[in-house]
Short mmCIF file of C-alpha atoms in Angstrom, two decimals:
data_model
loop_
_atom_site.label_atom_id
_atom_site.label_comp_id
_atom_site.label_asym_id
_atom_site.label_seq_id
_atom_site.Cartn_x
_atom_site.Cartn_y
_atom_site.Cartn_z
CA MET A 1 229.44 -36.16 -82.12
CA LEU A 2 229.21 -38.79 -84.71
CA GLY A 3 225.62 -38.10 -84.91
CA TRP A 4 226.28 -34.61 -85.35
CA LEU A 5 228.79 -35.72 -87.96
CA CYS A 6 226.05 -38.33 -89.94
CA LEU A 7 223.91 -35.14 -89.99
CA THR A 8 226.65 -32.18 -91.31
CA PHE A 9 227.24 -35.13 -94.15
CA SER A 10 223.83 -35.33 -94.72
CA VAL A 11 223.20 -31.50 -95.14
CA ALA A 12 226.16 -31.14 -97.21
CA PHE A 13 224.82 -33.61 -99.87
CA GLY A 14 221.61 -31.77 -99.63
CA SER A 15 223.32 -28.45 -100.42
CA ALA A 16 224.90 -29.79 -103.27
CA LEU A 17 222.03 -31.05 -104.93
CA LEU A 18 220.17 -28.10 -103.86
CA PRO A 19 221.89 -24.74 -103.87
CA LEU A 20 219.39 -23.62 -101.79
CA ILE A 21 220.36 -25.12 -98.95
CA SER A 22 223.06 -23.22 -97.64
CA ILE A 23 226.00 -25.25 -95.98
CA GLU A 24 227.73 -22.63 -94.79
CA ILE A 25 225.23 -20.93 -92.31
CA PHE A 26 224.72 -24.79 -91.10
CA VAL A 27 228.58 -24.88 -90.46
CA ILE A 28 228.63 -21.63 -88.41
CA GLY A 29 225.60 -22.65 -86.49
CA LEU A 30 227.09 -25.90 -85.63
CA VAL A 31 230.47 -24.43 -84.57
CA THR A 32 228.84 -22.30 -82.57
CA GLN A 33 226.74 -24.61 -80.72
CA GLN A 34 229.02 -27.76 -80.37
CA PRO A 35 232.37 -26.62 -80.01
CA GLY A 36 233.57 -29.66 -78.87
CA ILE A 37 233.49 -31.61 -82.82
CA SER A 38 236.64 -31.13 -84.59
CA TRP A 39 236.73 -28.44 -87.05
CA TRP A 40 239.05 -31.51 -89.13
CA TRP A 41 236.17 -33.71 -88.94
CA ILE A 42 233.77 -31.10 -90.23
CA GLY A 43 235.87 -30.07 -93.19
CA LEU A 44 236.09 -33.68 -93.82
CA ALA A 45 232.35 -34.67 -93.43
CA VAL A 46 231.19 -31.60 -95.65
CA ALA A 47 233.94 -31.75 -98.32
CA LEU A 48 232.86 -36.04 -98.80
CA GLY A 49 228.99 -34.78 -98.90
CA GLN A 50 229.56 -31.96 -101.32
CA VAL A 51 231.42 -33.82 -103.75
CA LEU A 52 229.36 -36.97 -103.51
CA GLY A 53 226.30 -34.53 -104.43
CA LYS A 54 228.10 -32.67 -107.12
CA MET A 55 228.99 -36.43 -108.79
CA PHE A 56 225.66 -36.12 -109.88
CA TYR A 57 225.94 -33.54 -112.16
CA PHE A 58 229.11 -33.85 -113.10
CA LEU A 59 228.42 -37.32 -114.43
CA ALA A 60 225.26 -36.03 -116.22
CA ALA A 61 227.10 -33.33 -117.63
CA ARG A 62 229.76 -35.87 -119.25
CA GLY A 63 227.15 -37.79 -120.23
CA SER A 64 228.12 -40.60 -117.75
CA LEU A 65 224.41 -40.79 -115.87
CA HIS A 66 221.38 -40.59 -117.87
CA LEU A 67 218.71 -38.74 -116.29
CA PRO A 68 214.92 -40.08 -115.77
CA ALA A 69 212.33 -39.06 -118.20
CA PHE A 70 210.60 -36.58 -115.34
CA LEU A 71 213.79 -34.80 -115.67
CA LYS A 72 214.17 -34.22 -118.96
CA ARG A 73 212.99 -31.27 -120.82
CA LYS A 74 210.05 -32.12 -123.28
CA GLU A 75 210.69 -32.29 -126.89
CA LYS A 76 208.93 -29.22 -128.76
CA LYS A 77 208.71 -28.14 -131.82
CA ALA A 78 211.44 -26.74 -133.18
CA LYS A 79 211.06 -22.97 -133.99
CA PRO A 80 213.33 -20.77 -135.31
CA LEU A 81 215.70 -19.03 -132.48
CA SER A 82 215.62 -15.25 -131.26
CA PRO A 83 219.27 -13.60 -132.07
CA TRP A 84 219.08 -13.15 -128.43
CA ARG A 85 219.14 -17.42 -127.92
CA LEU A 86 221.61 -17.62 -131.01
CA LYS A 87 223.94 -15.49 -129.62
CA TRP A 88 223.91 -17.10 -126.15
CA ARG A 89 224.25 -20.48 -127.82
CA ALA A 90 227.20 -19.61 -129.38
CA ARG A 91 228.91 -18.11 -126.71
CA LEU A 92 228.27 -21.58 -124.85
CA GLU A 93 229.67 -23.60 -127.80
CA TRP A 94 232.61 -21.36 -127.59
CA VAL A 95 233.18 -21.83 -123.99
CA ARG A 96 232.61 -26.03 -124.81
CA VAL A 97 235.20 -25.73 -127.73
CA ARG A 98 238.08 -23.96 -125.18
CA CYS A 99 237.22 -26.89 -122.30
CA HIS A 100 237.71 -29.62 -124.43
CA ARG A 101 240.85 -27.61 -126.00
CA HIS A 102 242.49 -26.59 -123.04
CA PRO A 103 241.85 -29.17 -120.62
CA HIS A 104 244.37 -28.01 -117.60
CA TRP A 105 242.31 -24.38 -117.49
CA MET A 106 239.02 -26.25 -116.17
CA PHE A 107 241.58 -27.80 -113.90
CA GLY A 108 242.69 -24.88 -111.94
CA THR A 109 239.55 -23.36 -112.23
CA HIS A 110 237.73 -26.43 -110.83
CA ALA A 111 240.49 -25.94 -108.13
CA VAL A 112 240.19 -22.34 -107.21
CA SER A 113 236.27 -22.70 -107.34
CA SER A 114 236.51 -25.12 -105.19
CA VAL A 115 238.09 -23.54 -102.11
CA VAL A 116 237.08 -19.70 -103.10
CA GLY A 117 233.25 -20.17 -104.34
CA LEU A 118 234.16 -18.29 -107.47
CA PRO A 119 233.60 -19.12 -110.27
CA PRO A 120 230.48 -20.76 -108.15
CA PHE A 121 231.11 -24.48 -107.93
CA MET A 122 227.99 -25.97 -109.30
CA PHE A 123 228.95 -23.92 -112.42
CA THR A 124 232.84 -25.37 -112.34
CA THR A 125 231.24 -28.74 -111.65
CA VAL A 126 229.47 -28.96 -114.44
CA LEU A 127 231.87 -27.43 -117.06
CA ALA A 128 234.26 -30.12 -115.69
CA GLY A 129 232.30 -32.94 -116.54
CA LEU A 130 231.40 -31.13 -119.90
CA ALA A 131 235.42 -30.75 -120.17
CA GLY A 132 235.65 -34.13 -119.49
CA MET A 133 237.78 -34.07 -116.78
CA SER A 134 238.32 -37.40 -115.69
CA SER A 135 236.57 -38.49 -112.47
CA TRP A 136 239.46 -38.98 -110.66
CA LEU A 137 241.04 -35.58 -110.74
CA PHE A 138 237.44 -34.00 -110.28
CA ILE A 139 237.06 -36.15 -107.02
CA SER A 140 240.48 -35.42 -105.90
CA THR A 141 240.30 -31.75 -106.62
CA SER A 142 237.28 -31.12 -105.21
CA VAL A 143 237.17 -33.02 -101.78
CA ALA A 144 240.47 -31.07 -101.43
CA GLY A 145 239.46 -27.66 -102.29
CA ARG A 146 235.97 -28.51 -100.32
CA PHE A 147 237.90 -29.98 -97.22
CA ALA A 148 240.32 -26.66 -97.61
CA ARG A 149 237.21 -23.93 -97.92
CA PHE A 150 235.32 -25.78 -94.90
CA SER A 151 237.98 -26.49 -92.58
CA VAL A 152 238.82 -22.96 -91.96
CA LEU A 153 235.06 -21.78 -91.76
CA ALA A 154 234.66 -24.57 -89.29
CA ALA A 155 237.79 -23.39 -87.27
CA SER A 156 236.82 -19.75 -87.79
CA PRO A 157 234.49 -18.94 -85.13
CA ALA A 158 237.21 -20.66 -82.57
CA ALA A 159 240.03 -18.29 -83.86
CA VAL A 160 237.80 -14.96 -83.87
CA ALA A 161 237.38 -15.93 -80.25
CA GLY A 162 240.97 -16.00 -79.56
CA TRP A 163 241.71 -12.85 -81.03
CA TRP A 164 239.13 -11.01 -79.09
CA VAL A 165 240.09 -12.66 -75.44
CA HIS A 166 244.19 -11.35 -76.26
#
């Protein structure tokens, strides 16, 4: 069981860094193939792996983590921005200003996102960093929300099977 939980933690960590990996599909596959593993432990392993992986994005957005040179965009000669890019830059600045002005909005949005997934968790993770949310608040909200989401997901095959039997 410990091996499966370590693998679950690793896949969750990887899916947090590379969104192309679907932790949801992994969890469903795991609980159907290994029904003896408690949904509680699976939820905890996924929550911890996801939040640890997302901490890199959160800290980078906050400015606390400096990215290596190969991950940064190369400086280009400044050229005038198109009207479309100017419009989007203004919208992003508007969002950034609102996040700083109303930090409690970011808490609620991030909490909902960590459970439901809408708005995308990656998006709210970066916004939480840009808004200056405290690390402790980010970690506690994320772990609680991700635990709730993936515990329910891990318990769902057994619950559905119970419905069909009765």
